[in-house]
Each structure stands twice: as C-alpha cells, then as structure tokens.
PDB file of C-alpha atoms in Angstrom:
ATOM      1  CA  UNK A1201     -48.901 -23.713 -11.898  1.00 55.00           C
ATOM      2  CA  UNK A1202     -46.091 -21.858 -10.200  1.00 58.00           C
ATOM      3  CA  UNK A1203     -44.013 -19.428 -12.102  1.00 63.00           C
ATOM      4  CA  UNK A1204     -40.301 -20.176 -12.149  1.00 66.00           C
ATOM      5  CA  UNK A1205     -38.084 -17.228 -11.390  1.00 60.00           C
ATOM      6  CA  UNK A1206     -34.675 -16.834 -12.857  1.00 57.00           C
ATOM      7  CA  UNK A1207     -31.859 -17.016 -10.319  1.00 59.00           C
ATOM      8  CA  UNK A1208     -30.586 -13.734  -8.976  1.00 56.00           C
ATOM      9  CA  UNK A1209     -27.194 -13.008 -10.499  1.00 53.00           C
ATOM     10  CA  UNK A1210     -26.134 -10.090  -8.302  1.00 52.00           C
ATOM     11  CA  UNK A1211     -24.786 -12.127  -5.340  1.00 54.00           C
ATOM     12  CA  UNK A1212     -22.719 -14.317  -7.659  1.00 59.00           C
ATOM     13  CA  UNK A1213     -21.414 -11.320  -9.578  1.00 61.00           C
ATOM     14  CA  UNK A1214     -20.588  -9.466  -6.363  1.00 68.00           C
ATOM     15  CA  UNK A1215     -18.685 -12.461  -4.990  1.00 73.00           C
ATOM     16  CA  UNK A1216     -16.764 -12.812  -8.242  1.00 77.00           C
ATOM     17  CA  UNK A1217     -15.943  -9.096  -8.319  1.00 76.00           C
ATOM     18  CA  UNK A1218     -14.826  -9.128  -4.683  1.00 77.00           C
ATOM     19  CA  UNK A1219     -12.609 -12.141  -5.268  1.00 83.00           C
ATOM     20  CA  UNK A1220     -11.087 -10.714  -8.459  1.00 86.00           C
ATOM     21  CA  UNK A1221     -10.403  -7.300  -6.939  1.00 82.00           C
ATOM     22  CA  UNK A1222      -8.942  -8.856  -3.793  1.00 85.00           C
ATOM     23  CA  UNK A1223      -6.549 -10.958  -5.855  1.00 90.00           C
ATOM     24  CA  UNK A1224      -5.650  -7.938  -7.995  1.00 89.00           C
ATOM     25  CA  UNK A1225      -5.068  -5.724  -4.931  1.00 86.00           C
ATOM     26  CA  UNK A1226      -2.760  -8.270  -3.350  1.00 90.00           C
ATOM     27  CA  UNK A1227      -0.964  -8.804  -6.669  1.00 92.00           C
ATOM     28  CA  UNK A1228      -0.452  -5.060  -7.209  1.00 90.00           C
ATOM     29  CA  UNK A1229       0.921  -4.581  -3.695  1.00 88.00           C
ATOM     30  CA  UNK A1230       3.371  -7.466  -4.056  1.00 91.00           C
ATOM     31  CA  UNK A1231       4.363  -6.415  -7.595  1.00 92.00           C
ATOM     32  CA  UNK A1232       5.075  -2.816  -6.552  1.00 89.00           C
ATOM     33  CA  UNK A1233       7.306  -4.030  -3.728  1.00 88.00           C
ATOM     34  CA  UNK A1234       9.201  -6.381  -6.019  1.00 90.00           C
ATOM     35  CA  UNK A1235       9.617  -3.616  -8.593  1.00 89.00           C
ATOM     36  CA  UNK A1236      11.086  -1.398  -5.878  1.00 83.00           C
ATOM     37  CA  UNK A1237      13.609  -4.093  -4.986  1.00 85.00           C
ATOM     38  CA  UNK A1238      14.490  -4.661  -8.632  1.00 86.00           C
ATOM     39  CA  UNK A1239      14.849  -0.894  -9.244  1.00 82.00           C
ATOM     40  CA  UNK A1240      17.824  -0.889  -6.877  1.00 78.00           C
ATOM     41  CA  UNK A1241      19.802  -2.997  -9.316  1.00 78.00           C
ATOM     42  CA  UNK A1242      19.671  -0.142 -11.828  1.00 78.00           C
ATOM     43  CA  UNK A1243      20.370   2.871  -9.629  1.00 71.00           C
ATOM     44  CA  UNK A1244      23.601   4.657 -10.463  1.00 64.00           C
ATOM     45  CA  UNK A1245      24.361   5.712  -6.890  1.00 67.00           C
ATOM     46  CA  UNK A1246      23.535   3.132  -4.249  1.00 74.00           C
ATOM     47  CA  UNK A1247      25.103   1.944  -1.030  1.00 79.00           C
ATOM     48  CA  UNK A1248      27.116  -1.296  -1.201  1.00 84.00           C
ATOM     49  CA  UNK A1249      24.842  -4.280  -0.657  1.00 85.00           C
ATOM     50  CA  UNK A1250      21.697  -2.236  -1.376  1.00 85.00           C
ATOM     51  CA  UNK A1251      20.094  -4.936  -3.516  1.00 87.00           C
ATOM     52  CA  UNK A1252      20.515  -7.593  -0.818  1.00 89.00           C
ATOM     53  CA  UNK A1253      19.277  -5.218   1.869  1.00 91.00           C
ATOM     54  CA  UNK A1254      16.263  -4.333  -0.287  1.00 91.00           C
ATOM     55  CA  UNK A1255      15.446  -8.013  -0.828  1.00 92.00           C
ATOM     56  CA  UNK A1256      15.702  -8.720   2.904  1.00 94.00           C
ATOM     57  CA  UNK A1257      13.596  -5.666   3.795  1.00 94.00           C
ATOM     58  CA  UNK A1258      10.966  -6.612   1.206  1.00 94.00           C
ATOM     59  CA  UNK A1259      10.807 -10.173   2.544  1.00 94.00           C
ATOM     60  CA  UNK A1260       9.952  -8.698   5.944  1.00 96.00           C
ATOM     61  CA  UNK A1261       7.742  -5.822   4.784  1.00 95.00           C
ATOM     62  CA  UNK A1262       5.564  -7.584   2.197  1.00 95.00           C
ATOM     63  CA  UNK A1263       3.940 -10.108   4.588  1.00 95.00           C
ATOM     64  CA  UNK A1264       3.250  -7.374   7.156  1.00 96.00           C
ATOM     65  CA  UNK A1265       1.717  -5.082   4.561  1.00 95.00           C
ATOM     66  CA  UNK A1266      -0.314  -7.841   2.870  1.00 95.00           C
ATOM     67  CA  UNK A1267      -1.764  -8.754   6.272  1.00 95.00           C
ATOM     68  CA  UNK A1268      -3.020  -5.176   6.575  1.00 95.00           C
ATOM     69  CA  UNK A1269      -4.339  -5.255   2.993  1.00 93.00           C
ATOM     70  CA  UNK A1270      -6.327  -8.446   3.646  1.00 92.00           C
ATOM     71  CA  UNK A1271      -8.109  -6.811   6.553  1.00 93.00           C
ATOM     72  CA  UNK A1272      -8.486  -3.563   4.597  1.00 91.00           C
ATOM     73  CA  UNK A1273     -10.321  -5.444   1.849  1.00 88.00           C
ATOM     74  CA  UNK A1274     -12.905  -6.449   4.446  1.00 86.00           C
ATOM     75  CA  UNK A1275     -13.073  -2.945   5.904  1.00 86.00           C
ATOM     76  CA  UNK A1276     -11.663  -4.122   9.233  1.00 89.00           C
ATOM     77  CA  UNK A1277      -8.697  -3.192  11.374  1.00 93.00           C
ATOM     78  CA  UNK A1278      -6.316  -6.105  11.927  1.00 94.00           C
ATOM     79  CA  UNK A1279      -5.911  -7.522  15.422  1.00 93.00           C
ATOM     80  CA  UNK A1280      -2.562  -6.457  16.876  1.00 91.00           C
ATOM     81  CA  UNK A1281      -2.398  -4.035  13.956  1.00 93.00           C
ATOM     82  CA  UNK A1282      -0.492  -1.435  15.962  1.00 95.00           C
ATOM     83  CA  UNK A1283       2.324  -3.929  16.539  1.00 97.00           C
ATOM     84  CA  UNK A1284       2.525  -5.058  12.935  1.00 97.00           C
ATOM     85  CA  UNK A1285       2.356  -1.419  11.796  1.00 97.00           C
ATOM     86  CA  UNK A1286       5.205  -0.553  14.171  1.00 97.00           C
ATOM     87  CA  UNK A1287       7.234  -3.484  12.805  1.00 97.00           C
ATOM     88  CA  UNK A1288       6.535  -2.304   9.235  1.00 97.00           C
ATOM     89  CA  UNK A1289       7.627   1.234  10.122  1.00 97.00           C
ATOM     90  CA  UNK A1290      10.860  -0.081  11.665  1.00 97.00           C
ATOM     91  CA  UNK A1291      11.583  -2.224   8.593  1.00 97.00           C
ATOM     92  CA  UNK A1292      11.067   0.839   6.365  1.00 95.00           C
ATOM     93  CA  UNK A1293      13.250   3.085   8.537  1.00 95.00           C
ATOM     94  CA  UNK A1294      16.092   0.556   8.607  1.00 95.00           C
ATOM     95  CA  UNK A1295      15.728  -0.132   4.879  1.00 94.00           C
ATOM     96  CA  UNK A1296      16.006   3.573   4.115  1.00 91.00           C
ATOM     97  CA  UNK A1297      19.358   3.564   5.922  1.00 91.00           C
ATOM     98  CA  UNK A1298      20.761   0.485   4.170  1.00 92.00           C
ATOM     99  CA  UNK A1299      19.088   0.665   0.770  1.00 89.00           C
ATOM    100  CA  UNK A1300      19.032   4.416   0.377  1.00 84.00           C
ATOM    101  CA  UNK A1301      16.844   6.474  -1.921  1.00 82.00           C
ATOM    102  CA  UNK A1302      15.741   3.401  -3.858  1.00 82.00           C
ATOM    103  CA  UNK A1303      13.557   2.354  -0.943  1.00 88.00           C
ATOM    104  CA  UNK A1304      11.659   5.657  -0.732  1.00 90.00           C
ATOM    105  CA  UNK A1305       8.874   4.458  -3.056  1.00 91.00           C
ATOM    106  CA  UNK A1306       8.066   1.720  -0.531  1.00 93.00           C
ATOM    107  CA  UNK A1307       6.825   4.381   1.864  1.00 95.00           C
ATOM    108  CA  UNK A1308       3.564   4.253  -0.108  1.00 95.00           C
ATOM    109  CA  UNK A1309       2.881   0.809   1.364  1.00 95.00           C
ATOM    110  CA  UNK A1310       3.539   2.210   4.827  1.00 96.00           C
ATOM    111  CA  UNK A1311       1.036   5.010   4.139  1.00 97.00           C
ATOM    112  CA  UNK A1312      -1.598   2.471   3.045  1.00 96.00           C
ATOM    113  CA  UNK A1313      -0.987   0.345   6.137  1.00 96.00           C
ATOM    114  CA  UNK A1314      -1.298   3.428   8.352  1.00 97.00           C
ATOM    115  CA  UNK A1315      -4.645   4.297   6.754  1.00 96.00           C
ATOM    116  CA  UNK A1316      -5.902   0.732   7.261  1.00 95.00           C
ATOM    117  CA  UNK A1317      -4.704   0.152  10.818  1.00 96.00           C
ATOM    118  CA  UNK A1318      -5.206   3.486  12.566  1.00 95.00           C
ATOM    119  CA  UNK A1319      -8.442   5.410  13.078  1.00 91.00           C
ATOM    120  CA  UNK A1320      -8.832   8.472  10.820  1.00 84.00           C
ATOM    121  CA  UNK A1321      -7.998  10.984  13.545  1.00 92.00           C
ATOM    122  CA  UNK A1322      -4.514   9.501  13.841  1.00 94.00           C
ATOM    123  CA  UNK A1323      -4.118   7.976  10.389  1.00 95.00           C
ATOM    124  CA  UNK A1324      -4.405  11.080   8.227  1.00 95.00           C
ATOM    125  CA  UNK A1325      -1.787  13.236  10.023  1.00 96.00           C
ATOM    126  CA  UNK A1326       0.640  10.314  10.383  1.00 96.00           C
ATOM    127  CA  UNK A1327       0.189   9.304   6.733  1.00 96.00           C
ATOM    128  CA  UNK A1328       0.753  12.933   5.699  1.00 96.00           C
ATOM    129  CA  UNK A1329       3.987  12.985   7.696  1.00 96.00           C
ATOM    130  CA  UNK A1330       5.218   9.893   5.853  1.00 96.00           C
ATOM    131  CA  UNK A1331       4.204  11.397   2.494  1.00 96.00           C
ATOM    132  CA  UNK A1332       6.184  14.614   3.094  1.00 94.00           C
ATOM    133  CA  UNK A1333       9.206  12.809   4.582  1.00 92.00           C
ATOM    134  CA  UNK A1334      11.140  12.834   1.254  1.00 90.00           C
ATOM    135  CA  UNK A1335      11.210  16.626   1.498  1.00 88.00           C
ATOM    136  CA  UNK A1336      13.190  16.302   4.723  1.00 86.00           C
ATOM    137  CA  UNK A1337      15.257  13.308   3.638  1.00 80.00           C
ATOM    138  CA  UNK A1338      16.206  14.483   0.145  1.00 75.00           C
ATOM    139  CA  UNK A1339      15.415  18.179  -0.085  1.00 70.00           C
ATOM    140  CA  UNK A1340      12.673  20.225  -1.684  1.00 68.00           C
ATOM    141  CA  UNK A1341      13.969  20.438  -5.248  1.00 66.00           C
ATOM    142  CA  UNK A1342      11.530  19.571  -8.043  1.00 61.00           C
ATOM    143  CA  UNK A1343      14.171  18.183 -10.326  1.00 59.00           C
ATOM    144  CA  UNK A1344      17.149  15.912 -10.150  1.00 58.00           C
ATOM    145  CA  UNK A1345      20.504  17.681  -9.846  1.00 55.00           C
ATOM    146  CA  UNK A1346      22.492  14.453  -9.777  1.00 56.00           C
ATOM    147  CA  UNK A1347      21.456  10.882 -10.422  1.00 53.00           C
ATOM    148  CA  UNK A1348      18.939  10.999  -7.592  1.00 64.00           C
ATOM    149  CA  UNK A1349      15.291  11.937  -7.588  1.00 70.00           C
ATOM    150  CA  UNK A1350      13.994  15.188  -6.173  1.00 76.00           C
ATOM    151  CA  UNK A1351      12.134  15.262  -2.865  1.00 81.00           C
ATOM    152  CA  UNK A1352       9.042  16.856  -4.408  1.00 86.00           C
ATOM    153  CA  UNK A1353       8.889  14.185  -7.101  1.00 85.00           C
ATOM    154  CA  UNK A1354       9.121  11.422  -4.515  1.00 89.00           C
ATOM    155  CA  UNK A1355       6.450  13.072  -2.363  1.00 92.00           C
ATOM    156  CA  UNK A1356       4.018  13.078  -5.286  1.00 92.00           C
ATOM    157  CA  UNK A1357       5.054   9.563  -6.323  1.00 91.00           C
ATOM    158  CA  UNK A1358       4.336   8.240  -2.824  1.00 94.00           C
ATOM    159  CA  UNK A1359       0.976  10.034  -2.811  1.00 95.00           C
ATOM    160  CA  UNK A1360       0.022   8.582  -6.181  1.00 94.00           C
ATOM    161  CA  UNK A1361       1.121   5.048  -5.327  1.00 93.00           C
ATOM    162  CA  UNK A1362      -0.634   5.131  -1.966  1.00 94.00           C
ATOM    163  CA  UNK A1363      -3.835   6.345  -3.614  1.00 94.00           C
ATOM    164  CA  UNK A1364      -3.691   3.620  -6.275  1.00 91.00           C
ATOM    165  CA  UNK A1365      -3.298   1.010  -3.546  1.00 90.00           C
ATOM    166  CA  UNK A1366      -5.733   2.419  -0.975  1.00 92.00           C
ATOM    167  CA  UNK A1367      -8.719   3.583  -3.042  1.00 90.00           C
ATOM    168  CA  UNK A1368      -9.517   0.098  -4.449  1.00 88.00           C
ATOM    169  CA  UNK A1369      -9.335  -1.309  -0.909  1.00 88.00           C
ATOM    170  CA  UNK A1370     -11.884   1.224   0.330  1.00 88.00           C
ATOM    171  CA  UNK A1371     -14.117   0.617  -2.677  1.00 87.00           C
ATOM    172  CA  UNK A1372     -13.985  -3.117  -2.067  1.00 85.00           C
ATOM    173  CA  UNK A1373     -14.845  -2.654   1.598  1.00 85.00           C
ATOM    174  CA  UNK A1374     -17.787  -0.464   0.536  1.00 86.00           C
ATOM    175  CA  UNK A1375     -19.001  -3.087  -1.966  1.00 82.00           C
ATOM    176  CA  UNK A1376     -18.847  -5.748   0.743  1.00 81.00           C
ATOM    177  CA  UNK A1377     -20.777  -3.524   3.161  1.00 83.00           C
ATOM    178  CA  UNK A1378     -23.443  -2.763   0.549  1.00 83.00           C
ATOM    179  CA  UNK A1379     -23.709  -6.457  -0.320  1.00 78.00           C
ATOM    180  CA  UNK A1380     -24.116  -7.367   3.352  1.00 78.00           C
ATOM    181  CA  UNK A1381     -26.766  -4.667   3.823  1.00 82.00           C
ATOM    182  CA  UNK A1382     -28.572  -5.869   0.700  1.00 76.00           C
ATOM    183  CA  UNK A1383     -28.565  -9.412   2.075  1.00 74.00           C
ATOM    184  CA  UNK A1384     -30.098  -8.145   5.322  1.00 76.00           C
ATOM    185  CA  UNK A1385     -32.869  -6.349   3.436  1.00 75.00           C
TER     186      UNK A1385
END
C-alpha cells in the first residue's frame, strides 16, 4: 500500500503572493501618479493649464513607467529600456516646465525606472542626481516660505516614495529567483 502525500502548498502560495504583489505594485504606481495629477487642482500657485498638462504628462509617463515596473517585478531589464527611460525623462523634464512644482513628486517614478533599467554602476549616481534635483530647482530651505514646498522636503519625499515603490519590486524579484532555484533543486 502506497502512502499518499499531501500536495505541496509552497508553489501555489508563492504564485499567489507573486501575483498579488505584482498587482499591488502596479496599482500603487498608477495611484501615486494619479494623485500627483489630482494634487495640481489644489495647489495655490500653479501655472495656467497645469492640470491639463499634468494629465497629458501622466498619460505619457504612466505607461512608460509601468513597462519598467513589469520587468522589474521579474528582476529583468526591459528591452529598449534606455529609449523608454530617455522618453520618461523627457516627459518629466517637460512636465516640470508646464506643470511646475506639483510635478516634482513624480520624479520618484523616474528614480525607480532608472534603478530598474540601468546597471547599478550608472543607476545609483543618476538616481541620486534626480533625488537631489529639487535642491537646485527650488532651493535648500527646509520649510515653506510661501505656498510652495521646500527643496529639502521634496528631496526626502522623492526618496521615500522611490523606496516604497522600488523595495517591493526587488523583494518580488528575489522571491521569484528563490522560487526558480527551489524548483531546480
């Protein structure tokens, strides 16, 4: 008489976790971008047409960034990633001109895309340059002297948002790699 073994639950659980975290990561990235667009409606000082420019920029930036996120979830670099990263950087630079300070939070998505697309030797210094850019764009004050945010605050906000978007992607890529290695064993 053969002994019946219970089915192994780990592969099913891992697949479910991967799927749930992937959906959550994509949802968080899209939600943060939409929140940034919506925030422009409530800014006291904003350029004329900032809300429309933010919506247009988000409609261009979100698909580019989500493409990078999808590959980042698998721990891979996207094909033609340099070109889509360059397009994302251009969209962000133009949006900063037309939307103004309200778009600065979106630089976190650019930082995440840089960390996904480029190798570490290039990614870390370039991402750091994007993170400190509010200091050059808005000044180094810690506080708000008029109805605009301080450069130091925005630098830390971009760092925090980029970390909350990037760390789960790296963890998910690590879980997938461990699952694949476990399957090989």
